[in-house]
Amino acid sequence: LGFLAVAATPVLAEHHAVKIAKKDGVGSYLTDTKGMTLYWFKKDTAGKSACAGPCVEKWPLYFREAVKAPEGVKAEDFGTITREDGKKQTTFRGFPLYYWMNDKAAGDTLGQGVNEVWYVVDPANFPPKK
């Protein structure tokens, strides 16, 4: 019996659940499993990131091999692109997702509105109408 316990199924790579958080003044927005805010870059186009070099140091890429969509969001809204630098990045409705280097704790949204081109992702209103 001891052998069977040792031979238990290995831990499966768990899906990384994306969550929806809410905050006064910001509204609803996507976060990673730990509650860290995910952002999009207004200069990106569907399927292509315009953030490279020093930009990526300030706005680290969000990438997970598999994402579990939050309730009310379709799984197929999430995808993956391969960037020009060869790195993979998770997308939401085609747009690459990022973190902000100054967000230190779950619930921080310090990247919201930076340079009027960085914003949280509100799944109910994304991509925004131009």
PDB file of C-alpha atoms in Angstrom:
ATOM      1  CA  LEU A   1       0.000   0.000   0.000  1.00  0.00           C
ATOM      2  CA  GLY A   2       2.840   2.378   0.761  1.00  0.00           C
ATOM      3  CA  PHE A   3       3.992   2.050  -2.838  1.00  0.00           C
ATOM      4  CA  LEU A   4       0.585   3.096  -4.150  1.00  0.00           C
ATOM      5  CA  ALA A   5       0.671   6.264  -2.102  1.00  0.00           C
ATOM      6  CA  VAL A   6       4.085   7.136  -3.542  1.00  0.00           C
ATOM      7  CA  ALA A   7       2.924   6.343  -7.076  1.00  0.00           C
ATOM      8  CA  ALA A   8       0.004   8.782  -6.823  1.00  0.00           C
ATOM      9  CA  THR A   9      -0.665  10.911  -9.867  1.00  0.00           C
ATOM     10  CA  PRO A  10       1.954  13.618 -10.275  1.00  0.00           C
ATOM     11  CA  VAL A  11       0.701  17.133  -9.731  1.00  0.00           C
ATOM     12  CA  LEU A  12      -0.772  18.308 -13.011  1.00  0.00           C
ATOM     13  CA  ALA A  13       0.286  21.682 -14.318  1.00  0.00           C
ATOM     14  CA  GLU A  14      -2.563  23.765 -13.035  1.00  0.00           C
ATOM     15  CA  HIS A  15      -4.371  26.226 -15.235  1.00  0.00           C
ATOM     16  CA  HIS A  16      -3.711  29.777 -14.248  1.00  0.00           C
ATOM     17  CA  ALA A  17      -7.056  31.277 -13.424  1.00  0.00           C
ATOM     18  CA  VAL A  18      -7.615  34.840 -14.545  1.00  0.00           C
ATOM     19  CA  LYS A  19      -9.932  36.698 -12.193  1.00  0.00           C
ATOM     20  CA  ILE A  20     -12.086  39.796 -12.384  1.00  0.00           C
ATOM     21  CA  ALA A  21     -11.534  42.368  -9.647  1.00  0.00           C
ATOM     22  CA  LYS A  22     -13.463  45.575  -8.952  1.00  0.00           C
ATOM     23  CA  LYS A  23     -12.229  48.852  -7.534  1.00  0.00           C
ATOM     24  CA  ASP A  24     -13.822  52.271  -7.055  1.00  0.00           C
ATOM     25  CA  GLY A  25     -12.556  54.707  -9.664  1.00  0.00           C
ATOM     26  CA  VAL A  26     -11.209  51.884 -11.849  1.00  0.00           C
ATOM     27  CA  GLY A  27     -14.186  49.581 -12.332  1.00  0.00           C
ATOM     28  CA  SER A  28     -13.882  45.905 -13.242  1.00  0.00           C
ATOM     29  CA  TYR A  29     -10.536  44.589 -14.475  1.00  0.00           C
ATOM     30  CA  LEU A  30      -8.623  41.377 -15.116  1.00  0.00           C
ATOM     31  CA  THR A  31      -5.991  40.055 -12.697  1.00  0.00           C
ATOM     32  CA  ASP A  32      -3.782  36.991 -12.586  1.00  0.00           C
ATOM     33  CA  THR A  33      -4.311  34.148 -10.105  1.00  0.00           C
ATOM     34  CA  LYS A  34      -2.577  36.142  -7.331  1.00  0.00           C
ATOM     35  CA  GLY A  35      -4.693  39.260  -7.915  1.00  0.00           C
ATOM     36  CA  MET A  36      -1.999  41.222  -9.775  1.00  0.00           C
ATOM     37  CA  THR A  37      -3.542  43.611 -12.313  1.00  0.00           C
ATOM     38  CA  LEU A  38      -3.248  42.917 -16.033  1.00  0.00           C
ATOM     39  CA  TYR A  39      -2.973  45.814 -18.479  1.00  0.00           C
ATOM     40  CA  TRP A  40      -3.210  46.486 -22.193  1.00  0.00           C
ATOM     41  CA  PHE A  41      -1.248  48.989 -24.292  1.00  0.00           C
ATOM     42  CA  LYS A  42      -3.241  51.344 -26.526  1.00  0.00           C
ATOM     43  CA  LYS A  43      -0.494  51.258 -29.201  1.00  0.00           C
ATOM     44  CA  ASP A  44      -0.792  47.475 -29.591  1.00  0.00           C
ATOM     45  CA  THR A  45      -2.939  45.998 -32.332  1.00  0.00           C
ATOM     46  CA  ALA A  46      -4.717  42.662 -32.218  1.00  0.00           C
ATOM     47  CA  GLY A  47      -2.059  39.967 -32.412  1.00  0.00           C
ATOM     48  CA  LYS A  48       0.909  42.347 -32.186  1.00  0.00           C
ATOM     49  CA  SER A  49       2.759  44.041 -29.329  1.00  0.00           C
ATOM     50  CA  ALA A  50       4.227  47.530 -29.801  1.00  0.00           C
ATOM     51  CA  CYS A  51       6.011  47.294 -26.413  1.00  0.00           C
ATOM     52  CA  ALA A  52       9.670  46.266 -26.813  1.00  0.00           C
ATOM     53  CA  GLY A  53      13.080  46.891 -25.238  1.00  0.00           C
ATOM     54  CA  PRO A  54      12.921  49.257 -22.225  1.00  0.00           C
ATOM     55  CA  CYS A  55       9.105  49.185 -22.419  1.00  0.00           C
ATOM     56  CA  VAL A  56       9.095  45.487 -21.436  1.00  0.00           C
ATOM     57  CA  GLU A  57      11.260  46.259 -18.389  1.00  0.00           C
ATOM     58  CA  LYS A  58       8.521  48.585 -17.099  1.00  0.00           C
ATOM     59  CA  TRP A  59       5.622  46.502 -18.424  1.00  0.00           C
ATOM     60  CA  PRO A  60       6.574  42.818 -17.957  1.00  0.00           C
ATOM     61  CA  LEU A  61       4.788  40.355 -20.216  1.00  0.00           C
ATOM     62  CA  TYR A  62       2.001  38.183 -18.899  1.00  0.00           C
ATOM     63  CA  PHE A  63       2.250  34.652 -20.250  1.00  0.00           C
ATOM     64  CA  ARG A  64       0.735  31.363 -19.155  1.00  0.00           C
ATOM     65  CA  GLU A  65       0.610  28.238 -21.312  1.00  0.00           C
ATOM     66  CA  ALA A  66      -3.060  27.768 -20.376  1.00  0.00           C
ATOM     67  CA  VAL A  67      -5.489  30.232 -18.836  1.00  0.00           C
ATOM     68  CA  LYS A  68      -8.749  29.455 -17.059  1.00  0.00           C
ATOM     69  CA  ALA A  69     -11.221  32.189 -17.964  1.00  0.00           C
ATOM     70  CA  PRO A  70     -13.244  33.876 -15.214  1.00  0.00           C
ATOM     71  CA  GLU A  71     -16.991  33.422 -15.068  1.00  0.00           C
ATOM     72  CA  GLY A  72     -18.771  35.350 -17.815  1.00  0.00           C
ATOM     73  CA  VAL A  73     -15.714  35.362 -20.114  1.00  0.00           C
ATOM     74  CA  LYS A  74     -15.202  32.845 -22.924  1.00  0.00           C
ATOM     75  CA  ALA A  75     -12.092  30.626 -22.778  1.00  0.00           C
ATOM     76  CA  GLU A  76     -11.443  31.419 -26.442  1.00  0.00           C
ATOM     77  CA  ASP A  77     -11.083  35.131 -25.543  1.00  0.00           C
ATOM     78  CA  PHE A  78      -7.580  34.171 -24.324  1.00  0.00           C
ATOM     79  CA  GLY A  79      -4.804  33.267 -26.736  1.00  0.00           C
ATOM     80  CA  THR A  80      -1.065  33.420 -27.235  1.00  0.00           C
ATOM     81  CA  ILE A  81       1.137  35.366 -29.613  1.00  0.00           C
ATOM     82  CA  THR A  82       4.814  34.967 -30.347  1.00  0.00           C
ATOM     83  CA  ARG A  83       6.399  38.400 -30.196  1.00  0.00           C
ATOM     84  CA  GLU A  84       9.098  39.747 -32.512  1.00  0.00           C
ATOM     85  CA  ASP A  85      11.629  39.077 -29.713  1.00  0.00           C
ATOM     86  CA  GLY A  86      10.571  35.407 -29.800  1.00  0.00           C
ATOM     87  CA  LYS A  87       8.869  35.464 -26.385  1.00  0.00           C
ATOM     88  CA  LYS A  88       5.315  34.259 -25.926  1.00  0.00           C
ATOM     89  CA  GLN A  89       2.615  36.487 -24.491  1.00  0.00           C
ATOM     90  CA  THR A  90      -0.960  35.797 -23.435  1.00  0.00           C
ATOM     91  CA  THR A  91      -3.619  37.856 -25.197  1.00  0.00           C
ATOM     92  CA  PHE A  92      -7.199  38.811 -24.364  1.00  0.00           C
ATOM     93  CA  ARG A  93      -9.427  39.184 -27.428  1.00  0.00           C
ATOM     94  CA  GLY A  94      -6.228  39.443 -29.442  1.00  0.00           C
ATOM     95  CA  PHE A  95      -4.511  42.133 -27.367  1.00  0.00           C
ATOM     96  CA  PRO A  96      -1.305  41.317 -25.433  1.00  0.00           C
ATOM     97  CA  LEU A  97      -1.461  41.465 -21.618  1.00  0.00           C
ATOM     98  CA  TYR A  98       1.132  43.040 -19.302  1.00  0.00           C
ATOM     99  CA  TYR A  99       1.969  43.737 -15.676  1.00  0.00           C
ATOM    100  CA  TRP A 100       3.177  47.150 -14.380  1.00  0.00           C
ATOM    101  CA  MET A 101       6.500  47.151 -12.525  1.00  0.00           C
ATOM    102  CA  ASN A 102       5.220  49.551  -9.835  1.00  0.00           C
ATOM    103  CA  ASP A 103       2.295  47.311  -8.817  1.00  0.00           C
ATOM    104  CA  LYS A 104       3.690  45.547  -5.748  1.00  0.00           C
ATOM    105  CA  ALA A 105       0.626  43.907  -4.198  1.00  0.00           C
ATOM    106  CA  ALA A 106      -2.634  42.299  -5.265  1.00  0.00           C
ATOM    107  CA  GLY A 107      -5.175  45.018  -6.011  1.00  0.00           C
ATOM    108  CA  ASP A 108      -2.596  47.662  -7.008  1.00  0.00           C
ATOM    109  CA  THR A 109      -3.679  49.494 -10.175  1.00  0.00           C
ATOM    110  CA  LEU A 110      -0.895  52.075 -10.371  1.00  0.00           C
ATOM    111  CA  GLY A 111      -0.486  51.477 -14.108  1.00  0.00           C
ATOM    112  CA  GLN A 112      -4.011  52.661 -14.895  1.00  0.00           C
ATOM    113  CA  GLY A 113      -3.841  55.627 -17.293  1.00  0.00           C
ATOM    114  CA  VAL A 114      -0.018  55.843 -17.414  1.00  0.00           C
ATOM    115  CA  ASN A 115       0.907  58.177 -20.311  1.00  0.00           C
ATOM    116  CA  GLU A 116      -2.742  57.870 -21.401  1.00  0.00           C
ATOM    117  CA  VAL A 117      -1.863  54.620 -23.224  1.00  0.00           C
ATOM    118  CA  TRP A 118      -1.863  51.947 -20.465  1.00  0.00           C
ATOM    119  CA  TYR A 119      -5.133  50.679 -19.046  1.00  0.00           C
ATOM    120  CA  VAL A 120      -6.687  47.884 -17.041  1.00  0.00           C
ATOM    121  CA  VAL A 121      -8.761  45.408 -19.055  1.00  0.00           C
ATOM    122  CA  ASP A 122     -12.500  45.617 -18.382  1.00  0.00           C
ATOM    123  CA  PRO A 123     -13.828  42.408 -19.951  1.00  0.00           C
ATOM    124  CA  ALA A 124     -17.326  43.892 -20.300  1.00  0.00           C
ATOM    125  CA  ASN A 125     -15.980  46.742 -22.449  1.00  0.00           C
ATOM    126  CA  PHE A 126     -12.970  45.381 -24.334  1.00  0.00           C
ATOM    127  CA  PRO A 127     -11.599  46.211 -26.711  1.00  0.00           C
ATOM    128  CA  PRO A 128     -12.907  49.750 -26.170  1.00  0.00           C
ATOM    129  CA  LYS A 129     -14.568  51.532 -29.042  1.00  0.00           C
ATOM    130  CA  LYS A 130     -12.226  54.051 -30.609  1.00  0.00           C
TER     131      LYS A 130
END
